[in-house]
Amino acid sequence: NVVFSSSLANPVTEKSFSLTIGNANYLPTTEHYYEFVSDLDISWTNAKIAAENRTYFGLKGYLVTILSQEEAQISSEQAQGTGWIGGTDEETEGVWKWATGPEAGTIFWTGRASGTTPNYANWNNNEPNDFRENNNTGEDYAHITDPSIGISGAWNDLPNIGGNNLYRAQGYIVEYGGSTGDPTLNISASTSIYIPEI
C-alpha cells in the first residue's frame, strides 16, 4: 500500500510515484534507473571508470547525464553530499560536454557562469567558474553540490581530485539505460494518486 498524508492547507492534488525491484530509482519519463554510490574522495576519472563497470539487471552503467529538471531532481535527491556527474570541459576550456553514456560528446554549456546552454544545465550560483587555487589546477569536472551549498541539486565544477570540506567527493551518481545492447526490462511500474479536495 502507498499512503500519502499532508498537513498543508492546500496539498498538491496529484502525486506520481514509481516502484521497482533492486536499489536504483526509476524515472518513468526517461525509463532509466539512477543510483548514488558512496565512495569518499573518489576522483572524477575513477568515478567514470567505476560507473562504467556497474550493471543493473543487464543495463550498462555510466556517470549520470542530466538532460531535464526531472533528472536533476532524482539525481540530487539521492546524492548524499558532493556527487560526480558525467560532465566535463577537459577537452576545450569552457565547452562543457557529457563524456559518458549515450549522450557522450553532447555539448550542454558554453562559457563560465554567464554562459549559455543549447538544451539543459543546472549550475549553482556563479558556476562554472574554473576556480584555481595554489596548485593552479583548473576545475574541469562537474558534480552535484552538497545540499547545504546554494541551490539544492545544482552543479559546480571541481578539479579531478575533488575539493575540501563540503566540496569533498562523497561518491558518484550512476545512470542505467539507453546504451546500445541494453536488454528490455519489465521490473518497474509507475502511477499517480489523486488527492480529493475537501
mmCIF file with all atom_site columns, C-alpha atoms in Angstrom:
data_model
loop_
_atom_site.group_PDB
_atom_site.id
_atom_site.type_symbol
_atom_site.label_atom_id
_atom_site.label_alt_id
_atom_site.label_comp_id
_atom_site.label_asym_id
_atom_site.label_entity_id
_atom_site.label_seq_id
_atom_site.pdbx_PDB_ins_code
_atom_site.Cartn_x
_atom_site.Cartn_y
_atom_site.Cartn_z
_atom_site.occupancy
_atom_site.B_iso_or_equiv
_atom_site.pdbx_formal_charge
_atom_site.auth_seq_id
_atom_site.auth_comp_id
_atom_site.auth_asym_id
_atom_site.auth_atom_id
_atom_site.pdbx_PDB_model_num
ATOM 1   C CA . ASN A 1 1   ? 0.000   0.000  0.000   1.00 0.00 ? 1   ASN A CA 1
ATOM 2   C CA . VAL A 1 2   ? 1.071   3.574  -0.642  1.00 0.00 ? 2   VAL A CA 1
ATOM 3   C CA . VAL A 1 3   ? -0.249  6.150  1.816   1.00 0.00 ? 3   VAL A CA 1
ATOM 4   C CA . PHE A 1 4   ? 0.064   9.912  1.391   1.00 0.00 ? 4   PHE A CA 1
ATOM 5   C CA . SER A 1 5   ? -0.720  12.472 4.053   1.00 0.00 ? 5   SER A CA 1
ATOM 6   C CA . SER A 1 6   ? -0.090  16.197 4.291   1.00 0.00 ? 6   SER A CA 1
ATOM 7   C CA . SER A 1 7   ? -0.508  18.892 6.912   1.00 0.00 ? 7   SER A CA 1
ATOM 8   C CA . LEU A 1 8   ? -0.609  21.611 4.239   1.00 0.00 ? 8   LEU A CA 1
ATOM 9   C CA . ALA A 1 9   ? -3.816  23.586 3.878   1.00 0.00 ? 9   ALA A CA 1
ATOM 10  C CA . ASN A 1 10  ? -3.671  23.093 0.081   1.00 0.00 ? 10  ASN A CA 1
ATOM 11  C CA . PRO A 1 11  ? -1.736  19.888 -0.715  1.00 0.00 ? 11  PRO A CA 1
ATOM 12  C CA . VAL A 1 12  ? -0.759  19.047 -4.269  1.00 0.00 ? 12  VAL A CA 1
ATOM 13  C CA . THR A 1 13  ? -3.735  17.193 -5.705  1.00 0.00 ? 13  THR A CA 1
ATOM 14  C CA . GLU A 1 14  ? -1.686  14.692 -7.730  1.00 0.00 ? 14  GLU A CA 1
ATOM 15  C CA . LYS A 1 15  ? 1.336   12.653 -6.613  1.00 0.00 ? 15  LYS A CA 1
ATOM 16  C CA . SER A 1 16  ? 3.249   10.437 -9.022  1.00 0.00 ? 16  SER A CA 1
ATOM 17  C CA . PHE A 1 17  ? 5.441   7.573  -7.909  1.00 0.00 ? 17  PHE A CA 1
ATOM 18  C CA . SER A 1 18  ? 7.188   4.515  -9.289  1.00 0.00 ? 18  SER A CA 1
ATOM 19  C CA . LEU A 1 19  ? 8.038   1.119  -7.890  1.00 0.00 ? 19  LEU A CA 1
ATOM 20  C CA . THR A 1 20  ? 10.903  -1.095 -8.974  1.00 0.00 ? 20  THR A CA 1
ATOM 21  C CA . ILE A 1 21  ? 12.878  -4.053 -7.733  1.00 0.00 ? 21  ILE A CA 1
ATOM 22  C CA . GLY A 1 22  ? 16.500  -3.501 -6.732  1.00 0.00 ? 22  GLY A CA 1
ATOM 23  C CA . ASN A 1 23  ? 18.203  -0.434 -5.242  1.00 0.00 ? 23  ASN A CA 1
ATOM 24  C CA . ALA A 1 24  ? 18.187  2.046  -8.125  1.00 0.00 ? 24  ALA A CA 1
ATOM 25  C CA . ASN A 1 25  ? 15.377  4.582  -8.562  1.00 0.00 ? 25  ASN A CA 1
ATOM 26  C CA . TYR A 1 26  ? 13.267  4.522  -11.709 1.00 0.00 ? 26  TYR A CA 1
ATOM 27  C CA . LEU A 1 27  ? 12.260  7.652  -13.632 1.00 0.00 ? 27  LEU A CA 1
ATOM 28  C CA . PRO A 1 28  ? 9.245   6.968  -15.907 1.00 0.00 ? 28  PRO A CA 1
ATOM 29  C CA . THR A 1 29  ? 9.919   9.898  -18.274 1.00 0.00 ? 29  THR A CA 1
ATOM 30  C CA . THR A 1 30  ? 13.333  8.512  -19.280 1.00 0.00 ? 30  THR A CA 1
ATOM 31  C CA . GLU A 1 31  ? 12.711  4.842  -18.430 1.00 0.00 ? 31  GLU A CA 1
ATOM 32  C CA . HIS A 1 32  ? 16.187  4.912  -16.852 1.00 0.00 ? 32  HIS A CA 1
ATOM 33  C CA . TYR A 1 33  ? 17.431  3.977  -13.381 1.00 0.00 ? 33  TYR A CA 1
ATOM 34  C CA . TYR A 1 34  ? 19.561  6.149  -11.062 1.00 0.00 ? 34  TYR A CA 1
ATOM 35  C CA . GLU A 1 35  ? 21.776  5.191  -8.144  1.00 0.00 ? 35  GLU A CA 1
ATOM 36  C CA . PHE A 1 36  ? 24.117  7.122  -5.834  1.00 0.00 ? 36  PHE A CA 1
ATOM 37  C CA . VAL A 1 37  ? 27.260  5.144  -4.956  1.00 0.00 ? 37  VAL A CA 1
ATOM 38  C CA . SER A 1 38  ? 29.129  6.251  -1.821  1.00 0.00 ? 38  SER A CA 1
ATOM 39  C CA . ASP A 1 39  ? 32.904  6.369  -2.359  1.00 0.00 ? 39  ASP A CA 1
ATOM 40  C CA . LEU A 1 40  ? 34.678  9.004  -0.262  1.00 0.00 ? 40  LEU A CA 1
ATOM 41  C CA . ASP A 1 41  ? 37.374  11.019 -2.096  1.00 0.00 ? 41  ASP A CA 1
ATOM 42  C CA . ILE A 1 42  ? 36.998  9.185  -5.402  1.00 0.00 ? 42  ILE A CA 1
ATOM 43  C CA . SER A 1 43  ? 38.289  11.232 -8.337  1.00 0.00 ? 43  SER A CA 1
ATOM 44  C CA . TRP A 1 44  ? 36.057  12.076 -11.302 1.00 0.00 ? 44  TRP A CA 1
ATOM 45  C CA . THR A 1 45  ? 38.182  9.875  -13.594 1.00 0.00 ? 45  THR A CA 1
ATOM 46  C CA . ASN A 1 46  ? 37.924  6.893  -11.247 1.00 0.00 ? 46  ASN A CA 1
ATOM 47  C CA . ALA A 1 47  ? 34.199  7.508  -10.734 1.00 0.00 ? 47  ALA A CA 1
ATOM 48  C CA . LYS A 1 48  ? 33.700  7.421  -14.514 1.00 0.00 ? 48  LYS A CA 1
ATOM 49  C CA . ILE A 1 49  ? 35.506  4.064  -14.717 1.00 0.00 ? 49  ILE A CA 1
ATOM 50  C CA . ALA A 1 50  ? 33.656  2.665  -11.689 1.00 0.00 ? 50  ALA A CA 1
ATOM 51  C CA . ALA A 1 51  ? 30.267  3.715  -13.084 1.00 0.00 ? 51  ALA A CA 1
ATOM 52  C CA . GLU A 1 52  ? 31.031  2.092  -16.442 1.00 0.00 ? 52  GLU A CA 1
ATOM 53  C CA . ASN A 1 53  ? 31.882  -1.172 -14.638 1.00 0.00 ? 53  ASN A CA 1
ATOM 54  C CA . ARG A 1 54  ? 28.480  -1.319 -12.945 1.00 0.00 ? 54  ARG A CA 1
ATOM 55  C CA . THR A 1 55  ? 25.387  -3.049 -14.309 1.00 0.00 ? 55  THR A CA 1
ATOM 56  C CA . TYR A 1 56  ? 21.765  -3.144 -13.196 1.00 0.00 ? 56  TYR A CA 1
ATOM 57  C CA . PHE A 1 57  ? 19.794  -6.188 -14.328 1.00 0.00 ? 57  PHE A CA 1
ATOM 58  C CA . GLY A 1 58  ? 21.912  -6.209 -17.517 1.00 0.00 ? 58  GLY A CA 1
ATOM 59  C CA . LEU A 1 59  ? 21.786  -2.433 -18.160 1.00 0.00 ? 59  LEU A CA 1
ATOM 60  C CA . LYS A 1 60  ? 25.190  -0.752 -18.578 1.00 0.00 ? 60  LYS A CA 1
ATOM 61  C CA . GLY A 1 61  ? 26.064  1.963  -16.082 1.00 0.00 ? 61  GLY A CA 1
ATOM 62  C CA . TYR A 1 62  ? 27.648  5.381  -16.678 1.00 0.00 ? 62  TYR A CA 1
ATOM 63  C CA . LEU A 1 63  ? 28.053  8.655  -14.791 1.00 0.00 ? 63  LEU A CA 1
ATOM 64  C CA . VAL A 1 64  ? 24.660  10.340 -14.998 1.00 0.00 ? 64  VAL A CA 1
ATOM 65  C CA . THR A 1 65  ? 23.924  12.742 -17.854 1.00 0.00 ? 65  THR A CA 1
ATOM 66  C CA . ILE A 1 66  ? 21.247  15.177 -16.712 1.00 0.00 ? 66  ILE A CA 1
ATOM 67  C CA . LEU A 1 67  ? 19.042  16.411 -19.534 1.00 0.00 ? 67  LEU A CA 1
ATOM 68  C CA . SER A 1 68  ? 15.974  17.716 -17.677 1.00 0.00 ? 68  SER A CA 1
ATOM 69  C CA . GLN A 1 69  ? 14.706  19.132 -14.391 1.00 0.00 ? 69  GLN A CA 1
ATOM 70  C CA . GLU A 1 70  ? 13.232  15.717 -13.546 1.00 0.00 ? 70  GLU A CA 1
ATOM 71  C CA . GLU A 1 71  ? 16.605  14.027 -13.967 1.00 0.00 ? 71  GLU A CA 1
ATOM 72  C CA . ALA A 1 72  ? 18.226  16.787 -11.908 1.00 0.00 ? 72  ALA A CA 1
ATOM 73  C CA . GLN A 1 73  ? 15.715  16.215 -9.137  1.00 0.00 ? 73  GLN A CA 1
ATOM 74  C CA . ILE A 1 74  ? 16.031  12.421 -8.968  1.00 0.00 ? 74  ILE A CA 1
ATOM 75  C CA . SER A 1 75  ? 19.838  12.675 -9.081  1.00 0.00 ? 75  SER A CA 1
ATOM 76  C CA . SER A 1 76  ? 20.126  15.347 -6.415  1.00 0.00 ? 76  SER A CA 1
ATOM 77  C CA . GLU A 1 77  ? 17.682  13.675 -4.039  1.00 0.00 ? 77  GLU A CA 1
ATOM 78  C CA . GLN A 1 78  ? 19.926  10.612 -3.961  1.00 0.00 ? 78  GLN A CA 1
ATOM 79  C CA . ALA A 1 79  ? 23.266  12.407 -3.590  1.00 0.00 ? 79  ALA A CA 1
ATOM 80  C CA . GLN A 1 80  ? 24.494  12.375 -0.009  1.00 0.00 ? 80  GLN A CA 1
ATOM 81  C CA . GLY A 1 81  ? 26.837  15.306 -0.478  1.00 0.00 ? 81  GLY A CA 1
ATOM 82  C CA . THR A 1 82  ? 29.093  16.112 -3.418  1.00 0.00 ? 82  THR A CA 1
ATOM 83  C CA . GLY A 1 83  ? 28.422  13.540 -6.175  1.00 0.00 ? 83  GLY A CA 1
ATOM 84  C CA . TRP A 1 84  ? 30.177  13.333 -9.551  1.00 0.00 ? 84  TRP A CA 1
ATOM 85  C CA . ILE A 1 85  ? 28.132  13.536 -12.760 1.00 0.00 ? 85  ILE A CA 1
ATOM 86  C CA . GLY A 1 86  ? 29.238  12.919 -16.369 1.00 0.00 ? 86  GLY A CA 1
ATOM 87  C CA . GLY A 1 87  ? 30.047  16.488 -17.474 1.00 0.00 ? 87  GLY A CA 1
ATOM 88  C CA . THR A 1 88  ? 33.496  17.911 -18.256 1.00 0.00 ? 88  THR A CA 1
ATOM 89  C CA . ASP A 1 89  ? 35.258  20.670 -20.175 1.00 0.00 ? 89  ASP A CA 1
ATOM 90  C CA . GLU A 1 90  ? 38.675  18.982 -20.046 1.00 0.00 ? 90  GLU A CA 1
ATOM 91  C CA . GLU A 1 91  ? 38.864  18.788 -23.857 1.00 0.00 ? 91  GLU A CA 1
ATOM 92  C CA . THR A 1 92  ? 38.217  22.500 -24.504 1.00 0.00 ? 92  THR A CA 1
ATOM 93  C CA . GLU A 1 93  ? 38.053  25.018 -21.654 1.00 0.00 ? 93  GLU A CA 1
ATOM 94  C CA . GLY A 1 94  ? 34.548  26.435 -21.328 1.00 0.00 ? 94  GLY A CA 1
ATOM 95  C CA . VAL A 1 95  ? 32.906  23.888 -23.649 1.00 0.00 ? 95  VAL A CA 1
ATOM 96  C CA . TRP A 1 96  ? 31.067  21.539 -21.308 1.00 0.00 ? 96  TRP A CA 1
ATOM 97  C CA . LYS A 1 97  ? 30.149  18.147 -22.750 1.00 0.00 ? 97  LYS A CA 1
ATOM 98  C CA . TRP A 1 98  ? 28.649  14.962 -21.454 1.00 0.00 ? 98  TRP A CA 1
ATOM 99  C CA . ALA A 1 99  ? 31.514  12.462 -21.545 1.00 0.00 ? 99  ALA A CA 1
ATOM 100 C CA . THR A 1 100 ? 29.530  9.369  -20.605 1.00 0.00 ? 100 THR A CA 1
ATOM 101 C CA . GLY A 1 101 ? 26.646  7.199  -21.738 1.00 0.00 ? 101 GLY A CA 1
ATOM 102 C CA . PRO A 1 102 ? 24.592  7.621  -24.898 1.00 0.00 ? 102 PRO A CA 1
ATOM 103 C CA . GLU A 1 103 ? 24.981  11.432 -24.707 1.00 0.00 ? 103 GLU A CA 1
ATOM 104 C CA . ALA A 1 104 ? 28.816  11.315 -24.812 1.00 0.00 ? 104 ALA A CA 1
ATOM 105 C CA . GLY A 1 105 ? 30.086  14.268 -26.846 1.00 0.00 ? 105 GLY A CA 1
ATOM 106 C CA . THR A 1 106 ? 26.902  16.355 -26.476 1.00 0.00 ? 106 THR A CA 1
ATOM 107 C CA . ILE A 1 107 ? 27.619  19.998 -25.552 1.00 0.00 ? 107 ILE A CA 1
ATOM 108 C CA . PHE A 1 108 ? 25.396  21.213 -22.707 1.00 0.00 ? 108 PHE A CA 1
ATOM 109 C CA . TRP A 1 109 ? 27.080  24.514 -21.734 1.00 0.00 ? 109 TRP A CA 1
ATOM 110 C CA . THR A 1 110 ? 29.451  27.056 -23.257 1.00 0.00 ? 110 THR A CA 1
ATOM 111 C CA . GLY A 1 111 ? 31.337  29.612 -21.168 1.00 0.00 ? 111 GLY A CA 1
ATOM 112 C CA . ARG A 1 112 ? 31.634  30.314 -17.485 1.00 0.00 ? 112 ARG A CA 1
ATOM 113 C CA . ALA A 1 113 ? 28.873  31.446 -15.112 1.00 0.00 ? 113 ALA A CA 1
ATOM 114 C CA . SER A 1 114 ? 27.376  33.828 -17.678 1.00 0.00 ? 114 SER A CA 1
ATOM 115 C CA . GLY A 1 115 ? 27.492  31.221 -20.457 1.00 0.00 ? 115 GLY A CA 1
ATOM 116 C CA . THR A 1 116 ? 24.661  29.629 -22.395 1.00 0.00 ? 116 THR A CA 1
ATOM 117 C CA . THR A 1 117 ? 23.106  26.218 -22.879 1.00 0.00 ? 117 THR A CA 1
ATOM 118 C CA . PRO A 1 118 ? 21.731  24.707 -26.101 1.00 0.00 ? 118 PRO A CA 1
ATOM 119 C CA . ASN A 1 119 ? 19.486  22.384 -24.059 1.00 0.00 ? 119 ASN A CA 1
ATOM 120 C CA . TYR A 1 120 ? 19.583  21.992 -20.247 1.00 0.00 ? 120 TYR A CA 1
ATOM 121 C CA . ALA A 1 121 ? 22.051  22.929 -17.500 1.00 0.00 ? 121 ALA A CA 1
ATOM 122 C CA . ASN A 1 122 ? 21.632  23.360 -13.750 1.00 0.00 ? 122 ASN A CA 1
ATOM 123 C CA . TRP A 1 123 ? 24.697  25.268 -12.493 1.00 0.00 ? 123 TRP A CA 1
ATOM 124 C CA . ASN A 1 124 ? 24.809  26.668 -8.977  1.00 0.00 ? 124 ASN A CA 1
ATOM 125 C CA . ASN A 1 125 ? 25.167  30.405 -8.333  1.00 0.00 ? 125 ASN A CA 1
ATOM 126 C CA . ASN A 1 126 ? 28.147  31.872 -10.260 1.00 0.00 ? 126 ASN A CA 1
ATOM 127 C CA . GLU A 1 127 ? 29.220  28.486 -11.619 1.00 0.00 ? 127 GLU A CA 1
ATOM 128 C CA . PRO A 1 128 ? 31.071  27.163 -13.513 1.00 0.00 ? 128 PRO A CA 1
ATOM 129 C CA . ASN A 1 129 ? 33.970  29.403 -12.540 1.00 0.00 ? 129 ASN A CA 1
ATOM 130 C CA . ASP A 1 130 ? 37.141  27.322 -13.187 1.00 0.00 ? 130 ASP A CA 1
ATOM 131 C CA . PHE A 1 131 ? 38.472  28.489 -9.801  1.00 0.00 ? 131 PHE A CA 1
ATOM 132 C CA . ARG A 1 132 ? 42.223  27.927 -9.417  1.00 0.00 ? 132 ARG A CA 1
ATOM 133 C CA . GLU A 1 133 ? 43.998  27.523 -6.086  1.00 0.00 ? 133 GLU A CA 1
ATOM 134 C CA . ASN A 1 134 ? 47.706  27.329 -5.270  1.00 0.00 ? 134 ASN A CA 1
ATOM 135 C CA . ASN A 1 135 ? 48.309  24.277 -7.453  1.00 0.00 ? 135 ASN A CA 1
ATOM 136 C CA . ASN A 1 136 ? 46.836  26.166 -10.448 1.00 0.00 ? 136 ASN A CA 1
ATOM 137 C CA . THR A 1 137 ? 44.712  23.148 -11.379 1.00 0.00 ? 137 THR A CA 1
ATOM 138 C CA . GLY A 1 138 ? 41.551  24.163 -13.183 1.00 0.00 ? 138 GLY A CA 1
ATOM 139 C CA . GLU A 1 139 ? 38.074  22.880 -12.433 1.00 0.00 ? 139 GLU A CA 1
ATOM 140 C CA . ASP A 1 140 ? 37.101  20.726 -15.389 1.00 0.00 ? 140 ASP A CA 1
ATOM 141 C CA . TYR A 1 141 ? 34.669  18.197 -13.875 1.00 0.00 ? 141 TYR A CA 1
ATOM 142 C CA . ALA A 1 142 ? 31.024  18.558 -12.867 1.00 0.00 ? 142 ALA A CA 1
ATOM 143 C CA . HIS A 1 143 ? 29.355  17.419 -9.683  1.00 0.00 ? 143 HIS A CA 1
ATOM 144 C CA . ILE A 1 144 ? 26.093  17.906 -7.823  1.00 0.00 ? 144 ILE A CA 1
ATOM 145 C CA . THR A 1 145 ? 26.778  20.189 -4.885  1.00 0.00 ? 145 THR A CA 1
ATOM 146 C CA . ASP A 1 146 ? 26.262  19.362 -1.242  1.00 0.00 ? 146 ASP A CA 1
ATOM 147 C CA . PRO A 1 147 ? 22.617  20.179 -0.372  1.00 0.00 ? 147 PRO A CA 1
ATOM 148 C CA . SER A 1 148 ? 23.733  22.925 2.033   1.00 0.00 ? 148 SER A CA 1
ATOM 149 C CA . ILE A 1 149 ? 25.514  24.955 -0.681  1.00 0.00 ? 149 ILE A CA 1
ATOM 150 C CA . GLY A 1 150 ? 23.432  27.350 -2.766  1.00 0.00 ? 150 GLY A CA 1
ATOM 151 C CA . ILE A 1 151 ? 20.655  25.886 -4.912  1.00 0.00 ? 151 ILE A CA 1
ATOM 152 C CA . SER A 1 152 ? 19.661  22.362 -3.912  1.00 0.00 ? 152 SER A CA 1
ATOM 153 C CA . GLY A 1 153 ? 20.695  19.863 -6.591  1.00 0.00 ? 153 GLY A CA 1
ATOM 154 C CA . ALA A 1 154 ? 22.650  22.407 -8.653  1.00 0.00 ? 154 ALA A CA 1
ATOM 155 C CA . TRP A 1 155 ? 26.069  21.756 -10.195 1.00 0.00 ? 155 TRP A CA 1
ATOM 156 C CA . ASN A 1 156 ? 29.572  23.029 -9.580  1.00 0.00 ? 156 ASN A CA 1
ATOM 157 C CA . ASP A 1 157 ? 32.926  22.470 -11.284 1.00 0.00 ? 157 ASP A CA 1
ATOM 158 C CA . LEU A 1 158 ? 35.874  20.941 -9.419  1.00 0.00 ? 158 LEU A CA 1
ATOM 159 C CA . PRO A 1 159 ? 39.347  19.547 -10.168 1.00 0.00 ? 159 PRO A CA 1
ATOM 160 C CA . ASN A 1 160 ? 39.571  15.812 -10.916 1.00 0.00 ? 160 ASN A CA 1
ATOM 161 C CA . ILE A 1 161 ? 40.502  15.055 -7.290  1.00 0.00 ? 161 ILE A CA 1
ATOM 162 C CA . GLY A 1 162 ? 37.573  16.996 -5.854  1.00 0.00 ? 162 GLY A CA 1
ATOM 163 C CA . GLY A 1 163 ? 37.761  19.663 -3.172  1.00 0.00 ? 163 GLY A CA 1
ATOM 164 C CA . ASN A 1 164 ? 37.794  20.157 0.589   1.00 0.00 ? 164 ASN A CA 1
ATOM 165 C CA . ASN A 1 165 ? 35.123  20.264 3.275   1.00 0.00 ? 165 ASN A CA 1
ATOM 166 C CA . LEU A 1 166 ? 31.672  20.469 1.641   1.00 0.00 ? 166 LEU A CA 1
ATOM 167 C CA . TYR A 1 167 ? 33.316  20.055 -1.790  1.00 0.00 ? 167 TYR A CA 1
ATOM 168 C CA . ARG A 1 168 ? 34.924  16.732 -0.829  1.00 0.00 ? 168 ARG A CA 1
ATOM 169 C CA . ALA A 1 169 ? 33.684  13.967 -3.136  1.00 0.00 ? 169 ALA A CA 1
ATOM 170 C CA . GLN A 1 170 ? 31.220  11.689 -1.341  1.00 0.00 ? 170 GLN A CA 1
ATOM 171 C CA . GLY A 1 171 ? 30.596  9.431  -4.344  1.00 0.00 ? 171 GLY A CA 1
ATOM 172 C CA . TYR A 1 172 ? 29.009  9.448  -7.791  1.00 0.00 ? 172 TYR A CA 1
ATOM 173 C CA . ILE A 1 173 ? 25.642  9.030  -9.462  1.00 0.00 ? 173 ILE A CA 1
ATOM 174 C CA . VAL A 1 174 ? 25.178  6.170  -11.922 1.00 0.00 ? 174 VAL A CA 1
ATOM 175 C CA . GLU A 1 175 ? 22.540  6.136  -14.643 1.00 0.00 ? 175 GLU A CA 1
ATOM 176 C CA . TYR A 1 176 ? 21.410  2.881  -16.259 1.00 0.00 ? 176 TYR A CA 1
ATOM 177 C CA . GLY A 1 177 ? 19.533  2.753  -19.554 1.00 0.00 ? 177 GLY A CA 1
ATOM 178 C CA . GLY A 1 178 ? 19.726  3.909  -23.155 1.00 0.00 ? 178 GLY A CA 1
ATOM 179 C CA . SER A 1 179 ? 23.012  2.185  -24.036 1.00 0.00 ? 179 SER A CA 1
ATOM 180 C CA . THR A 1 180 ? 23.374  0.091  -27.178 1.00 0.00 ? 180 THR A CA 1
ATOM 181 C CA . GLY A 1 181 ? 22.765  -3.573 -26.395 1.00 0.00 ? 181 GLY A CA 1
ATOM 182 C CA . ASP A 1 182 ? 20.804  -2.949 -23.186 1.00 0.00 ? 182 ASP A CA 1
ATOM 183 C CA . PRO A 1 183 ? 18.060  -5.520 -22.538 1.00 0.00 ? 183 PRO A CA 1
ATOM 184 C CA . THR A 1 184 ? 14.394  -4.550 -22.343 1.00 0.00 ? 184 THR A CA 1
ATOM 185 C CA . LEU A 1 185 ? 13.356  -4.773 -18.699 1.00 0.00 ? 185 LEU A CA 1
ATOM 186 C CA . ASN A 1 186 ? 9.943   -5.141 -17.137 1.00 0.00 ? 186 ASN A CA 1
ATOM 187 C CA . ILE A 1 187 ? 10.808  -4.537 -13.478 1.00 0.00 ? 187 ILE A CA 1
ATOM 188 C CA . SER A 1 188 ? 9.154   -1.166 -12.826 1.00 0.00 ? 188 SER A CA 1
ATOM 189 C CA . ALA A 1 189 ? 5.739   0.421  -12.733 1.00 0.00 ? 189 ALA A CA 1
ATOM 190 C CA . SER A 1 190 ? 4.541   3.964  -12.192 1.00 0.00 ? 190 SER A CA 1
ATOM 191 C CA . THR A 1 191 ? 1.220   5.538  -11.362 1.00 0.00 ? 191 THR A CA 1
ATOM 192 C CA . SER A 1 192 ? -0.361  8.575  -9.712  1.00 0.00 ? 192 SER A CA 1
ATOM 193 C CA . ILE A 1 193 ? -2.653  9.116  -6.774  1.00 0.00 ? 193 ILE A CA 1
ATOM 194 C CA . TYR A 1 194 ? -5.179  11.931 -6.765  1.00 0.00 ? 194 TYR A CA 1
ATOM 195 C CA . ILE A 1 195 ? -5.981  13.748 -3.547  1.00 0.00 ? 195 ILE A CA 1
ATOM 196 C CA . PRO A 1 196 ? -9.656  14.726 -3.273  1.00 0.00 ? 196 PRO A CA 1
ATOM 197 C CA . GLU A 1 197 ? -10.299 18.360 -2.395  1.00 0.00 ? 197 GLU A CA 1
ATOM 198 C CA . ILE A 1 198 ? -12.376 18.868 0.719   1.00 0.00 ? 198 ILE A CA 1
#
